[in-house]
Structure formats: C-alpha cells, structure tokens
XYZ file of C-alpha atoms in Angstrom:
757
model
C 180.438 80.677 101.401
C 181.686 77.257 103.710
C 181.030 77.608 106.689
C 177.049 79.224 105.607
C 176.482 76.280 103.378
C 177.254 74.404 105.917
C 174.886 76.300 108.319
C 172.481 76.123 105.877
C 171.822 72.089 106.389
C 172.164 72.038 109.530
C 169.826 74.832 109.886
C 167.673 74.794 107.177
C 167.572 71.379 106.564
C 167.341 69.325 109.629
C 170.988 67.841 108.196
C 172.888 67.553 111.802
C 176.230 66.822 110.493
C 176.045 69.083 108.382
C 177.972 69.075 105.528
C 179.732 65.102 107.138
C 177.055 63.679 107.176
C 177.166 60.662 104.566
C 174.582 61.635 102.530
C 176.025 65.001 101.860
C 177.589 64.674 97.976
C 179.093 67.564 97.271
C 179.797 69.738 93.811
C 182.385 72.613 92.782
C 180.551 72.428 89.157
C 184.185 74.606 87.579
C 186.205 73.603 90.922
C 189.567 75.965 89.144
C 192.575 74.770 90.872
C 190.393 73.559 94.009
C 190.485 76.627 96.510
C 186.592 75.437 97.261
C 186.781 71.834 97.038
C 190.095 71.585 99.881
C 188.022 73.873 102.028
C 185.406 71.440 102.466
C 187.128 69.492 102.657
C 187.800 70.812 106.194
C 185.118 72.311 107.305
C 184.161 68.892 107.248
C 187.134 67.612 109.819
C 185.851 70.402 111.889
C 183.046 68.966 112.110
C 184.035 65.206 112.861
C 186.369 66.889 115.576
C 183.652 66.772 117.660
C 181.799 63.436 117.764
C 184.780 61.683 119.458
C 185.055 59.802 116.197
C 189.449 59.319 117.254
C 191.731 58.360 114.653
C 188.797 56.945 112.231
C 188.205 61.159 111.755
C 190.551 61.016 108.295
C 189.525 57.654 107.734
C 185.588 59.066 107.390
C 187.470 62.408 105.431
C 189.680 60.824 102.797
C 186.231 58.347 102.816
C 184.620 61.975 101.968
C 187.066 62.936 99.394
C 186.652 60.253 97.229
C 183.372 59.742 97.017
C 181.079 62.300 97.847
C 182.928 65.864 97.460
C 183.476 66.654 93.346
C 184.451 69.128 91.435
C 184.161 69.383 87.640
C 186.622 71.002 85.397
C 186.448 71.839 81.895
C 190.914 73.378 81.871
C 193.498 71.054 82.335
C 195.868 73.151 83.148
C 193.598 73.438 86.505
C 191.702 70.211 86.776
C 195.600 68.670 87.526
C 195.944 71.875 90.090
C 192.977 70.723 91.700
C 194.543 67.016 92.150
C 196.882 68.644 94.226
C 195.808 71.010 96.345
C 193.348 67.874 97.070
C 196.246 65.718 97.236
C 198.420 68.479 99.473
C 194.423 69.021 101.765
C 194.488 65.982 102.870
C 198.345 65.444 103.840
C 197.504 68.208 105.917
C 194.409 66.944 107.397
C 196.888 63.723 108.448
C 194.553 61.552 105.724
C 196.387 61.109 102.984
C 195.485 59.725 99.363
C 196.516 56.875 98.602
C 200.476 57.003 95.448
C 200.126 53.999 94.484
C 196.409 55.744 92.301
C 194.004 53.791 93.424
C 193.087 56.268 95.605
C 191.416 59.191 93.811
C 189.868 62.467 94.461
C 186.684 62.887 92.857
C 187.695 66.046 90.294
C 187.318 65.255 86.674
C 188.132 66.903 83.231
C 183.909 67.264 82.503
C 182.201 69.955 80.876
C 179.840 70.451 83.477
C 176.708 72.051 81.719
C 176.135 69.649 79.464
C 175.662 64.992 79.840
C 173.086 64.939 82.867
C 170.628 62.921 81.422
C 171.912 59.529 79.383
C 172.650 59.363 75.828
C 174.748 58.031 72.889
C 177.878 59.723 73.436
C 180.224 59.547 70.407
C 183.483 57.530 71.564
C 186.479 59.923 72.585
C 190.060 58.452 70.762
C 191.847 57.346 74.661
C 190.895 55.025 76.733
C 192.450 57.345 79.838
C 189.547 59.992 78.726
C 186.331 57.347 77.867
C 187.564 56.933 81.173
C 187.001 60.212 82.683
C 183.623 61.147 81.030
C 181.870 57.584 82.606
C 183.436 59.045 86.132
C 182.325 63.002 86.083
C 178.801 60.857 83.382
C 178.066 58.916 86.687
C 178.113 61.573 89.309
C 175.604 63.648 86.183
C 173.178 61.213 86.506
C 173.462 59.214 88.913
C 173.999 60.257 91.841
C 172.077 62.551 94.868
C 174.089 65.687 95.316
C 172.930 67.979 98.154
C 175.371 71.032 97.819
C 176.764 73.229 94.110
C 178.924 75.914 95.726
C 181.231 77.762 93.884
C 182.529 80.559 91.717
C 180.924 80.502 87.718
C 183.032 82.025 85.810
C 181.344 85.575 83.729
C 181.758 86.686 80.482
C 178.505 88.020 79.111
C 180.066 87.601 75.382
C 180.901 83.598 75.559
C 179.818 82.837 73.097
C 176.426 79.984 71.271
C 175.382 77.518 74.233
C 175.746 73.834 73.081
C 171.973 72.833 72.312
C 170.878 71.675 75.633
C 173.276 75.003 77.235
C 170.142 76.967 75.480
C 167.657 74.958 76.355
C 167.635 74.938 79.394
C 167.956 78.379 79.453
C 164.411 78.895 77.371
C 163.049 78.791 81.756
C 165.199 81.699 81.978
C 162.780 83.649 78.726
C 160.009 83.281 80.106
C 157.636 84.141 83.362
C 154.168 83.623 84.329
C 153.119 87.939 85.875
C 156.509 90.269 85.872
C 156.319 91.506 82.700
C 160.085 90.364 80.566
C 163.044 93.004 78.997
C 166.109 92.336 76.948
C 166.822 88.388 77.491
C 170.224 88.737 76.272
C 172.213 88.952 79.953
C 170.996 85.332 80.616
C 174.235 84.364 77.540
C 176.332 84.997 80.045
C 178.112 81.770 81.335
C 177.416 81.903 84.897
C 173.536 82.589 84.149
C 174.133 77.954 82.700
C 175.358 77.091 86.062
C 172.569 78.856 87.925
C 170.711 76.663 85.955
C 172.232 73.732 85.538
C 171.920 73.872 89.529
C 169.005 74.982 89.753
C 168.274 71.712 87.737
C 170.222 69.510 89.233
C 168.240 70.559 92.908
C 165.078 70.899 92.078
C 164.027 68.569 90.079
C 167.078 66.199 90.932
C 167.482 65.813 93.965
C 164.730 67.330 94.990
C 166.268 69.073 98.317
C 169.582 70.856 98.603
C 171.680 73.857 98.797
C 173.220 76.497 96.254
C 175.453 78.091 97.142
C 177.154 80.940 93.608
C 179.616 83.652 94.363
C 179.026 85.940 90.452
C 178.649 88.718 88.389
C 175.366 90.645 90.206
C 174.000 92.356 87.798
C 170.178 89.582 87.509
C 169.905 89.957 90.798
C 168.038 93.786 89.599
C 168.974 93.209 85.818
C 166.360 93.145 83.581
C 167.244 89.886 81.517
C 166.030 88.194 84.213
C 162.729 88.943 85.640
C 162.613 84.886 84.797
C 164.421 83.699 86.921
C 164.465 85.583 89.681
C 160.374 85.014 89.534
C 161.221 81.288 88.731
C 163.343 81.117 92.186
C 160.622 82.195 94.464
C 159.154 79.441 92.829
C 161.630 76.801 93.200
C 163.042 77.836 96.757
C 162.076 78.386 99.873
C 165.026 80.068 101.357
C 167.105 83.237 99.330
C 170.142 84.421 101.110
C 172.217 87.064 99.148
C 175.563 88.734 100.678
C 175.814 92.331 98.078
C 180.133 92.205 97.827
C 178.905 95.787 95.303
C 182.470 97.211 93.765
C 180.978 98.197 90.637
C 182.681 100.224 88.757
C 179.992 101.016 86.244
C 177.796 101.063 89.453
C 179.160 102.706 91.841
C 182.515 103.376 90.238
C 183.787 101.752 93.266
C 182.453 103.833 95.542
C 181.049 102.727 99.519
C 177.630 105.314 99.696
C 180.037 107.552 101.724
C 181.977 108.492 99.031
C 185.148 105.589 100.313
C 187.071 102.985 97.774
C 185.007 100.419 97.196
C 187.566 96.989 95.800
C 185.703 93.797 94.066
C 185.651 91.226 96.117
C 188.373 89.796 94.185
C 190.904 93.122 94.873
C 194.493 92.140 96.530
C 197.526 93.200 97.249
C 198.930 93.445 93.186
C 195.866 94.606 92.159
C 193.873 96.973 94.708
C 190.235 97.919 92.354
C 189.768 93.225 91.099
C 187.138 92.692 88.565
C 184.936 95.514 86.918
C 181.882 94.199 87.895
C 180.449 94.025 91.162
C 179.322 90.458 92.676
C 176.835 88.789 95.460
C 176.582 85.158 97.347
C 173.913 83.731 96.665
C 173.135 80.361 98.823
C 169.014 78.765 97.810
C 168.002 76.447 99.627
C 164.994 74.061 98.768
C 163.904 71.953 101.511
C 162.407 68.263 100.684
C 158.956 69.741 102.197
C 158.748 73.113 100.072
C 157.294 76.232 100.393
C 158.461 78.481 97.408
C 160.062 81.569 98.445
C 157.882 84.797 99.328
C 160.468 87.364 100.142
C 164.862 87.451 100.378
C 166.717 88.017 102.753
C 170.045 90.719 101.699
C 172.992 93.128 103.061
C 175.211 94.995 101.881
C 179.131 94.951 102.728
C 180.849 97.721 101.414
C 184.503 99.160 101.266
C 187.635 98.123 102.299
C 186.510 95.683 105.376
C 184.245 93.147 103.525
C 185.885 90.158 103.301
C 187.090 90.372 106.232
C 183.104 91.270 107.487
C 182.172 88.003 105.510
C 184.766 85.717 107.988
C 183.625 87.550 110.722
C 179.835 86.318 110.205
C 180.083 83.085 108.473
C 178.973 81.186 112.113
C 176.746 83.590 112.449
C 172.484 83.006 113.264
C 171.042 84.184 108.940
C 168.306 86.271 110.976
C 171.300 89.010 112.283
C 172.328 89.482 108.958
C 170.131 89.674 106.445
C 167.533 92.094 105.852
C 163.689 90.696 104.931
C 161.991 92.248 101.495
C 159.641 91.546 99.749
C 160.435 91.108 95.433
C 157.862 93.865 93.994
C 156.493 91.678 90.787
C 155.189 95.574 88.809
C 159.648 96.222 88.932
C 160.084 92.799 88.082
C 161.088 91.367 90.606
C 164.099 92.971 91.792
C 166.598 90.870 93.894
C 167.169 93.505 95.839
C 165.551 97.102 97.837
C 165.016 99.825 95.161
C 163.595 103.766 95.876
C 160.588 103.616 94.548
C 157.146 105.472 96.167
C 154.301 103.447 97.224
C 152.231 105.145 94.578
C 154.684 104.310 91.570
C 152.888 101.212 90.651
C 149.452 103.852 90.427
C 151.142 106.035 88.391
C 150.833 106.057 84.278
C 154.040 105.121 82.248
C 154.933 107.741 79.952
C 153.464 105.493 77.234
C 149.933 104.856 78.746
C 149.795 109.160 78.550
C 151.876 109.446 75.431
C 150.973 106.471 73.327
C 153.403 108.090 70.527
C 156.985 107.572 70.629
C 159.366 107.323 67.809
C 163.007 105.810 69.014
C 165.761 108.930 68.045
C 167.531 108.751 64.077
C 170.802 107.068 64.710
C 172.913 107.391 61.081
C 175.829 105.184 61.667
C 177.667 107.715 59.370
C 177.795 110.565 61.913
C 180.979 111.565 59.704
C 178.667 112.070 56.523
C 175.491 112.585 57.567
C 175.389 115.710 60.172
C 178.039 119.068 61.011
C 177.524 121.550 62.851
C 178.044 123.361 59.241
C 175.221 123.532 56.589
C 177.570 123.934 53.873
C 180.236 121.864 55.015
C 177.565 119.271 55.299
C 175.575 120.280 52.078
C 179.678 119.472 50.549
C 179.710 117.082 51.724
C 176.641 115.320 50.617
C 177.066 116.670 47.426
C 180.276 114.782 46.976
C 178.421 111.331 47.499
C 175.640 111.855 45.588
C 178.813 113.336 42.338
C 178.990 109.422 39.957
C 181.857 111.948 38.891
C 183.866 110.449 41.922
C 184.976 107.421 42.411
C 184.403 105.100 45.563
C 188.215 105.340 46.359
C 188.512 109.363 46.153
C 185.132 109.425 48.227
C 186.144 107.160 50.822
C 190.224 108.330 50.962
C 187.623 112.473 51.660
C 185.438 110.443 54.037
C 186.222 107.171 55.283
C 182.580 106.600 57.237
C 181.244 107.359 53.694
C 182.176 103.587 52.638
C 182.412 101.509 55.482
C 180.607 98.024 55.632
C 178.578 97.050 58.003
C 175.369 95.179 59.415
C 173.793 97.377 60.789
C 172.827 98.400 56.761
C 169.868 96.810 55.045
C 172.776 96.363 53.167
C 176.314 95.748 54.528
C 177.908 96.234 51.426
C 178.335 99.876 51.243
C 179.562 100.343 47.891
C 177.185 98.997 46.464
C 174.633 100.623 48.748
C 176.170 104.230 46.995
C 175.747 102.686 43.569
C 171.940 102.392 44.130
C 171.867 105.909 45.556
C 173.712 107.611 42.770
C 171.426 105.366 39.921
C 168.750 106.583 42.136
C 170.033 110.063 42.070
C 170.171 112.065 44.719
C 170.066 114.172 47.045
C 166.537 115.435 47.969
C 166.783 118.822 48.771
C 164.417 118.773 52.390
C 166.403 116.514 53.591
C 168.786 118.890 55.260
C 166.909 118.925 58.235
C 167.869 120.155 62.072
C 169.256 117.976 64.556
C 169.424 118.149 68.458
C 172.222 115.962 68.655
C 173.242 116.443 72.150
C 171.587 117.889 74.484
C 172.198 121.947 73.643
C 173.723 120.704 70.475
C 171.801 121.756 67.303
C 173.562 120.328 64.173
C 172.991 118.958 60.824
C 171.149 116.403 59.737
C 170.778 114.685 55.682
C 167.662 112.597 56.248
C 166.182 110.512 53.956
C 163.724 107.167 55.198
C 165.760 104.439 52.918
C 168.177 101.893 55.425
C 170.569 101.620 53.329
C 171.937 105.419 53.488
C 170.833 105.542 57.905
C 171.175 102.303 60.083
C 168.043 103.257 61.795
C 165.939 106.353 59.813
C 162.492 106.163 62.306
C 161.110 106.002 58.375
C 157.363 107.696 60.077
C 159.231 110.340 62.588
C 160.207 113.148 60.729
C 156.207 113.308 59.060
C 155.300 114.598 62.745
C 158.432 117.698 62.703
C 157.197 120.810 62.358
C 158.057 123.940 63.642
C 156.482 124.412 66.942
C 155.768 121.088 67.955
C 156.939 120.060 71.156
C 159.123 116.648 72.671
C 160.863 115.252 75.001
C 163.585 112.138 74.961
C 162.623 109.293 77.457
C 164.061 105.860 78.050
C 162.184 102.651 79.007
C 165.076 102.194 81.860
C 168.300 104.258 83.521
C 171.307 102.332 83.602
C 173.079 101.568 86.482
C 173.601 104.129 88.283
C 171.839 107.222 86.667
C 170.929 108.815 88.730
C 170.511 112.738 86.463
C 167.135 114.156 84.078
C 166.726 111.965 80.510
C 164.232 114.387 79.166
C 166.159 116.798 77.043
C 163.045 119.217 74.956
C 163.972 120.167 71.423
C 161.286 121.485 68.868
C 164.256 119.546 65.776
C 164.342 115.854 65.011
C 166.314 114.374 68.094
C 169.730 112.375 67.971
C 168.712 108.505 69.314
C 171.907 109.378 70.653
C 170.515 112.858 72.347
C 171.170 110.962 75.846
C 172.540 108.049 76.209
C 170.962 105.120 76.919
C 168.814 105.191 73.497
C 165.918 108.609 72.866
C 162.463 107.660 73.098
C 160.743 110.968 71.583
C 157.845 111.429 72.690
C 155.287 114.796 70.805
C 153.122 116.827 72.727
C 150.969 116.931 68.947
C 150.657 113.801 66.219
C 150.403 115.360 62.742
C 146.679 114.291 61.488
C 145.564 115.780 58.061
C 142.678 114.475 58.343
C 140.922 113.583 61.679
C 144.017 116.960 62.701
C 141.870 118.667 65.482
C 144.059 122.117 65.814
C 146.637 123.715 62.871
C 149.762 124.811 64.093
C 151.603 126.053 61.384
C 149.211 125.528 58.758
C 149.215 121.692 59.850
C 146.837 119.519 61.206
C 147.322 118.215 65.018
C 145.918 116.247 67.452
C 147.249 115.715 71.005
C 149.491 112.720 70.830
C 146.903 111.678 74.024
C 145.192 107.608 75.057
C 141.913 108.112 75.891
C 141.928 108.091 79.344
C 144.535 111.248 79.501
C 142.089 113.124 77.380
C 139.284 112.381 79.531
C 141.649 113.050 82.284
C 142.157 116.693 81.237
C 138.752 116.959 79.561
C 137.546 116.941 83.056
C 140.227 119.030 84.340
C 139.657 121.498 82.006
C 143.748 121.220 81.029
C 144.931 120.666 77.731
C 148.210 118.147 76.191
C 150.412 120.645 76.465
C 150.433 121.302 80.384
C 149.973 117.593 80.412
C 153.518 117.323 78.563
C 155.286 120.052 80.389
C 153.960 118.827 83.966
C 155.319 115.517 83.077
C 158.611 117.706 82.313
C 158.590 119.351 85.096
C 157.954 115.395 86.727
C 161.334 114.107 85.036
C 163.183 117.291 86.885
C 162.055 117.122 90.078
C 165.590 115.837 92.056
C 163.143 114.433 94.604
C 161.271 112.861 92.604
C 164.117 111.126 91.060
C 165.569 110.298 93.903
C 162.378 108.566 95.422
C 161.782 106.816 92.847
C 165.770 106.095 91.346
C 165.013 101.795 90.702
C 161.648 102.021 90.000
C 163.586 104.009 87.574
C 165.895 102.336 86.689
C 163.492 98.908 85.876
C 160.743 101.027 83.806
C 159.167 103.683 82.128
C 159.235 106.372 83.956
C 155.756 107.070 85.930
C 153.890 110.546 85.931
C 151.628 111.650 89.582
C 148.966 112.893 88.917
C 146.476 114.096 91.425
C 142.951 112.318 91.135
C 144.244 110.593 88.506
C 142.416 109.283 86.696
C 139.022 110.550 86.889
C 140.438 114.345 88.197
C 138.205 113.177 91.156
C 140.728 115.191 93.727
C 140.835 119.224 95.134
C 142.653 121.180 93.576
C 143.322 118.777 90.685
C 143.425 121.249 88.346
C 145.136 123.936 89.802
C 148.410 121.180 91.248
C 148.507 120.081 87.672
C 148.083 123.972 86.152
C 150.958 125.039 88.808
C 153.750 122.184 88.233
C 152.883 122.786 83.941
C 153.657 126.253 85.187
C 157.221 125.250 85.527
C 157.172 122.546 83.046
C 157.041 125.044 80.471
C 159.965 127.449 82.247
C 161.609 124.840 82.309
C 160.843 123.442 78.569
C 162.760 127.242 77.854
C 165.842 127.025 79.456
C 166.346 123.120 77.809
C 165.847 124.145 74.400
C 168.622 125.923 72.923
C 166.785 127.613 70.432
C 164.134 129.312 72.699
C 165.311 133.035 73.807
C 164.668 133.532 77.615
C 164.484 136.723 78.807
C 167.184 137.372 81.603
C 169.066 134.270 80.533
C 170.093 134.314 76.438
C 168.030 137.985 75.720
C 168.384 140.917 77.015
C 170.064 142.044 80.605
C 170.461 138.991 82.857
C 169.196 138.029 85.926
C 172.642 139.305 88.264
C 172.980 135.768 90.033
C 173.594 134.784 85.838
C 175.554 138.153 84.908
C 178.502 136.906 85.764
C 179.054 133.488 84.606
C 180.448 132.279 82.440
C 181.986 135.728 81.232
C 184.407 134.830 78.265
C 187.420 136.385 79.109
C 191.697 137.097 78.961
C 194.547 136.308 80.180
C 195.691 139.139 79.935
C 193.230 141.818 79.329
C 191.791 143.676 76.585
C 189.439 141.336 73.907
C 189.212 138.573 71.838
C 190.630 139.114 68.912
C 191.906 135.920 66.251
C 193.297 132.705 67.570
C 191.778 132.936 71.268
C 188.755 131.576 69.635
C 190.084 128.834 68.384
C 188.956 126.374 71.064
C 192.751 124.134 71.780
C 193.318 122.899 76.007
C 192.995 119.431 74.966
C 188.864 118.223 75.049
C 188.461 115.846 72.342
C 189.958 114.152 69.733
C 189.130 111.628 66.726
C 189.847 108.178 68.194
C 189.308 104.979 65.802
C 186.852 105.091 63.305
C 186.248 108.920 62.943
C 184.889 109.099 67.086
C 185.100 111.558 68.836
C 186.864 110.630 71.551
C 186.596 112.942 74.809
C 189.771 115.493 76.415
C 190.815 116.050 79.504
C 190.930 120.121 78.559
C 191.876 122.536 81.090
C 190.216 123.679 84.062
C 191.639 125.920 86.950
C 189.134 125.561 90.278
C 189.366 128.049 92.326
C 187.016 130.411 95.128
C 184.342 132.096 93.988
C 186.152 136.260 93.886
C 183.636 138.523 96.350
C 182.878 140.134 92.973
C 181.201 137.033 91.989
C 180.432 136.025 95.618
C 178.554 139.185 95.734
C 177.367 139.288 92.261
C 175.533 135.904 92.681
C 174.131 136.046 96.253
C 172.879 133.342 97.827
C 173.408 131.495 94.266
C 176.201 130.925 94.458
C 175.827 128.549 97.769
C 172.940 126.494 95.402
C 175.083 126.216 92.806
C 178.606 124.534 94.343
C 180.849 126.064 96.635
C 183.914 125.998 93.907
C 183.743 127.648 90.650
C 186.153 126.044 87.945
C 187.407 129.080 85.118
C 187.639 126.365 81.279
C 189.678 127.536 79.297
C 189.777 127.722 75.351
C 193.641 127.318 74.856
C 196.394 129.919 76.414
C 195.249 133.214 76.153
C 191.125 131.931 76.586
C 188.655 131.154 78.981
C 185.572 131.455 80.054
C 185.668 132.918 84.030
C 183.521 131.682 86.754
C 181.159 128.551 85.737
C 179.707 126.991 88.674
C 181.311 123.325 90.174
C 178.267 122.464 89.949
C 176.779 123.820 86.794
C 180.765 123.011 85.252
C 179.113 118.851 86.645
C 176.007 118.996 85.628
C 174.711 115.561 83.008
C 172.014 115.595 81.598
C 171.022 111.569 79.058
C 173.820 110.441 80.825
C 176.019 113.421 79.859
C 178.148 116.080 81.163
C 176.114 118.306 79.158
C 178.730 121.107 78.675
C 182.473 118.620 78.654
C 180.944 116.745 75.905
C 179.910 119.663 73.827
C 183.652 121.103 73.865
C 185.160 117.693 73.104
C 183.359 117.906 69.702
C 184.067 121.408 69.498
C 188.128 121.231 70.374
C 189.858 122.565 67.222
C 192.117 119.557 65.516
C 188.266 118.278 65.481
C 185.886 120.984 63.850
C 189.078 122.170 61.874
C 188.209 125.915 62.694
C 188.433 128.075 65.684
C 184.816 128.940 67.268
C 182.652 131.725 66.060
C 180.975 134.356 67.772
C 177.980 132.844 68.310
C 179.088 129.257 70.006
C 181.082 131.345 71.760
C 178.063 132.635 73.494
C 176.510 129.347 73.562
C 178.821 128.001 75.498
C 178.459 130.854 77.712
C 174.523 130.939 77.581
C 174.822 127.069 78.049
C 175.692 127.675 81.227
C 173.222 130.059 82.365
C 170.770 128.093 81.306
C 171.808 125.599 83.601
C 172.443 127.726 86.068
C 168.931 128.197 86.027
C 167.462 124.614 86.200
C 169.494 123.763 88.856
C 167.545 127.370 90.200
C 165.237 126.269 89.453
C 164.514 122.711 90.189
C 166.548 123.637 93.432
C 162.787 124.871 94.978
C 162.184 121.546 94.483
C 164.094 120.395 96.728
C-alpha cells in the first residue's frame, strides 16, 4: 500500500519525489502499533537514496518523522508501541530520535474522527493531555495533509457516533442519480474513516491520495450507493485491489474451489478474519475531473500476499481492469453479471404491484405447529383465564418472553389485554407455508400485540385457488439458488431466508372484481402497463405469473444476472415489452408459461403431480428416496422415529440443524438402469439418508440432496424440524412419504430446468 501511494503521488499527481517530497504530509488516522508509519519512513529513505544527499539523508528522514509523517491512535497501549516502533525504525535507518525529549515522532493520542474544525472544548485534567490534544488539533486543522493511508477498524455494531461523526456521514445517506437502500451499513466504523479522509483530501487540501484496506462490503453493498456516487464525483482515479477471503459471500474458496483465506491469515490462524477485504486507492487531482470508471483486480488464494508484494511497483494500467459502474444497480464498484437488456426489463413490482411481507410471529413455538390439534391446545391454554402467567411461561416459554419487536414489549401485559378481550378466534387457525415444501398450521391475528408482523392486509387475499410466489428485493451475498416458492397459503416471512415478499396473481376485490374464484370476487394483480401488454397478446395474469416463475427458476437467467439479482428486485424479460409488437411474442410467453405451470405444481407440495406424487411414478423417479429397512422387511414402530441427529432445540427454543446421518455411494446398477440418463443429470453420487439405525430413504441423488431454495437446503431443513426430540413423536406415514415425494419433486424440477441450461 505504501508503494502504491508513492507511485500515485509520482504518476497521478506529478510529485517527482513521491513520499520523500517536503510538501507531502502523510497521516495514518488509526495507526495502531505504527506499521504503516515505519514502512512510510523506510520508503522515504529509499526515495532519497538516489539523490546524492550523502550523509544528510538521516536528517531528511528525521525531519519527515517529526514534522510530516503523522499517526493518530485512540488506544493507549498501541499508541505507546507505535512510538517504540517508529523509534526503532529510525535507529535502523541510522537516524535515531534524540532521547532527551526534544524530538518525538508525530504520533498522537487522539480520536481521528473528531476535532477537524476549531471549536471550544472542555479542559482535560492533565496538562500533558492538553498538550497532546493541541498538537493533534494542529495536524487536523492546519496541516495540508496530502496522503491518508492505513487499516481502519471494521465494526458493523460500533454503537452511536458522536454528533460530529454522525453529521459527516449524512453525505452518504443521500444521492442524486441512484436509488438508495437500507443505509444501516454506513454505521460501520471504517466508513467513518473513509468519510474523514475524503473530507480532508477533497474539501481541505484539494488534492491527494487516500489508501485504505477495509471490509469490502461497501464496494457493492446496498447501503453504500451514496458513498460510491460521491467518490466518482470527488476523485479522479479509483483503484481497487479486491482481496476476497470472505466467509459469507464465497465461503473462503476461490472460483476454482481452492482455499481462499483472508489477507490477514497467519500460521497460527490460517483462515483469518471472516469478512472479505479490499485495498482502495483514491486520487484527487488539483485540476479535478470526476472519475467515470473504476479500476479493479481480483486476488484469490493463499498467494495473495506474495502477489501484492510482487506487483507493488507495477504500472497500474497493467494491473487493473477498468469498467463503468452501472447507475441502475447502484453504481457497484465490482463487475457484475448482468444481461445487456436488464435495465429495459420490468421488475416484479412493475408487473405485479400488490405484494405483502410474509407473516412473522416472533412466537413460532407458540403460534405455529405441524399438528393442528396440538396448536389448538396450546392456543387454548394461552387464552385460558384459569392458567396463570407463571404456568403459561413454564409450559410455553416463548409465549411470555418480552421483546421490543412487538407493539407492546411486556408479554404478560399483552396476555392480560388479550384475556380481557377474549379468544381465540376459530378463523385464526390457517394453513402456513413455513419453509419450502413445509406447510404447517398458524394461529393468526391482525393484532400486533400477539404477532410481531402479522401483515394484516395479507390474509384477506388468500383463498382456495389463489396463486402466490415469493421473492426478495435483493439476495444475500453468494446466493445463487432460486428464491421463488409457490403456495396457495399464507407464506411465512422466512419462507425464504432473506425475508419473503409474497406476490399474488389475484387480489380480492368485493366491489370491482372481474372474476370469481371459489366464490370470491377477484381482479388481476397487474399494473396498467402489464395489463395492456397482456391484452395485446391475448393472454392473462396467470400466463404472466407462470412465465415469471419459469424465468426465476431458469439457471441460465440466474447465472447471467447474478450480480443484478444481488442489487434489486428480479427483472423479468418479456418479448416485445411493453407494446407486445414482437413477432411470436404471444407464443413465446405461452410456451414459457406452460413450463411455469409445471414448475408451480412441483413447487406446491399440496398440488398432486401425476407420475411424481400420484399414480405410477415416472421410471426415472421411481427409484428415488425409497423407504428401506437396513435388515430388510417392512417398517414398523420405532422405525418411523427420526433420531439420526438432524436437529435440536437451541437458545430461545430455536430449532438448530444437526449433522444427521447420510452415506454417500455410487448408484447401483439397478438404480442407474431405472434412472437412465437422469442419473448423470442429478449428480455422480447418491445418498442414503437415515431416519435412525434401522431405516433410511434409499437413493437420493447428490443434486437432489443438495438442492437449495430460498437459502435453505430443502431436505435437510425439513428433517431438522422433525427430529424426534423436536417433534416429540415419530413421523407418520404421510410424513414419511412427504419426504419421499419432495425428493421426487426436486428431481423433477432439476430435470425440467436442466433443459434451460
């Protein structure tokens, strides 16, 4: 990083001596133990070596150490070590600082994020601290700092910023030409250091270089479009060394599957920190021209440190690939997978304007159950005036757990109010699609006292024959699986991991409804533009709904638009949009909708599918997930108990997944023969998945077992909730076959969508 800054000074700002120039003031605002300061002083000495200065070089380096190379540190211990390290470095450079106290390194004990503007401050209790603050303030307020570099701290839960820090971040909470998302990510400490550095270089000095290594979330995170827009406007040159090594986005693996540790890994800690990192170099020139492109390079694997060192002196043009950030995606400083026509396609809300957040109870262990009668008993106990609060808390801890997530935090007060009101309401017991392929029973009320987020307007639009699909406004890092579940029931908020928005094909409208479904008047959930488009093609809302579903499950679509799907709502390609004037547009959409209808039937576990869940199974599916006893014969009694360690109750009665028991093997000749070419499409290996020591589901192909939908490994997730010690009973015959049929449904989905690839 020091070498990169030195080169930027020479090449970009025309300062021939780089860091050795007498007018270059350098600051590490979070200097820790002084590593950057020591390296900067060594670089200054190296730059001076070729100038014929002879024995005066030491005096030049000493002048730099005491007058223009500064470090700020807020913690006392590293502050002391930084002074020690600078002192030792100066000795190694044959320019030792005087030990009589007349010479000191420019390292100050101060908060780097405040004090940049003159103001009256409270006196400190010791004169030495007053002197330290005055020295630091002179650097902040009077010194024309030209270089700011270092490794600012990252902490997404850094607590409240002081007023000066908070006000400075407001610049990143607004934007001119990009859509802003949730800006909570701006609270991270490293962002405050970026803002301080930007203000110092851009607004005070007017030119200079910022070079930080930091958490790399800001490069493409949804909290940071305002920050990125500002940097494109404020700086002339932006260069990014993306060091990856992220646990959440890539699982700390390279694109080739090799280990990708953090740049901060060591022999003692070979993995390093969890978040990915990047080195950002920002250059502001005196004659400023806003940047229109960003230079980036990707570094992966264990050899990243060596590659950084090897290329430290390289010409930037040879290292970085330039690209123009896309305003439609929030100006991400990372190259995104996105189709050329992405911005021209309508987003889901541009087609289906009505949507509802999934229901979030905050009390799942009280209000949701796999067994309806068990749920009825539990809710009846809750509303039983003869049972005390203490007794309810003993039986059902989740029922009386206080939480600020509810309208009223005090759970006992809530119960008192609900008991006075009376209940439960019989109509409140409804079907709930809780997770993919996992329908349960929910006790629902519109009142936010009992449920965290009941989505009160949602339930009225759920009726027999309704059609719903789930989506998310953006995907979590690294998500590549489909997010579109299909249901006729109320959907849970965590039906998909990111938080489900539920889009219906039809909305109930008792006054202006244009069609009846199950005796209920409904109208299509369409924008005027979408309705006009369909009218021209002679198609209806269900055709569009199923086309959207087919698109969202198309592997090629998700791969080609992976970057865009992380940033905003899915956009749906439509032939001839918006006028419907493309040749064969109706036929293309109708063909896609046909596939979407097949997918919808497979995705909705309550819809029978001939050849998959009813009648004679298709030959390629018949051998999949067959219930089997280890010793042969038929299952009975304890054979139905799921005890292989698939799940357990954790803190707050949350269900935690376990390892369970699987055995990986090759297909048998009989299985391979039965499955035909499908065996290769579903994976090279297969799994036997155990209920217990005596029984298992035989032959669950690798791709089926690993299949993810909405962030969940579907089959493993289903098992975790039905471990005997969680469910408190064995599986029944219907549940045994539900798992089998779900495996077959997934296999059929994979085979159907494989044709798209």
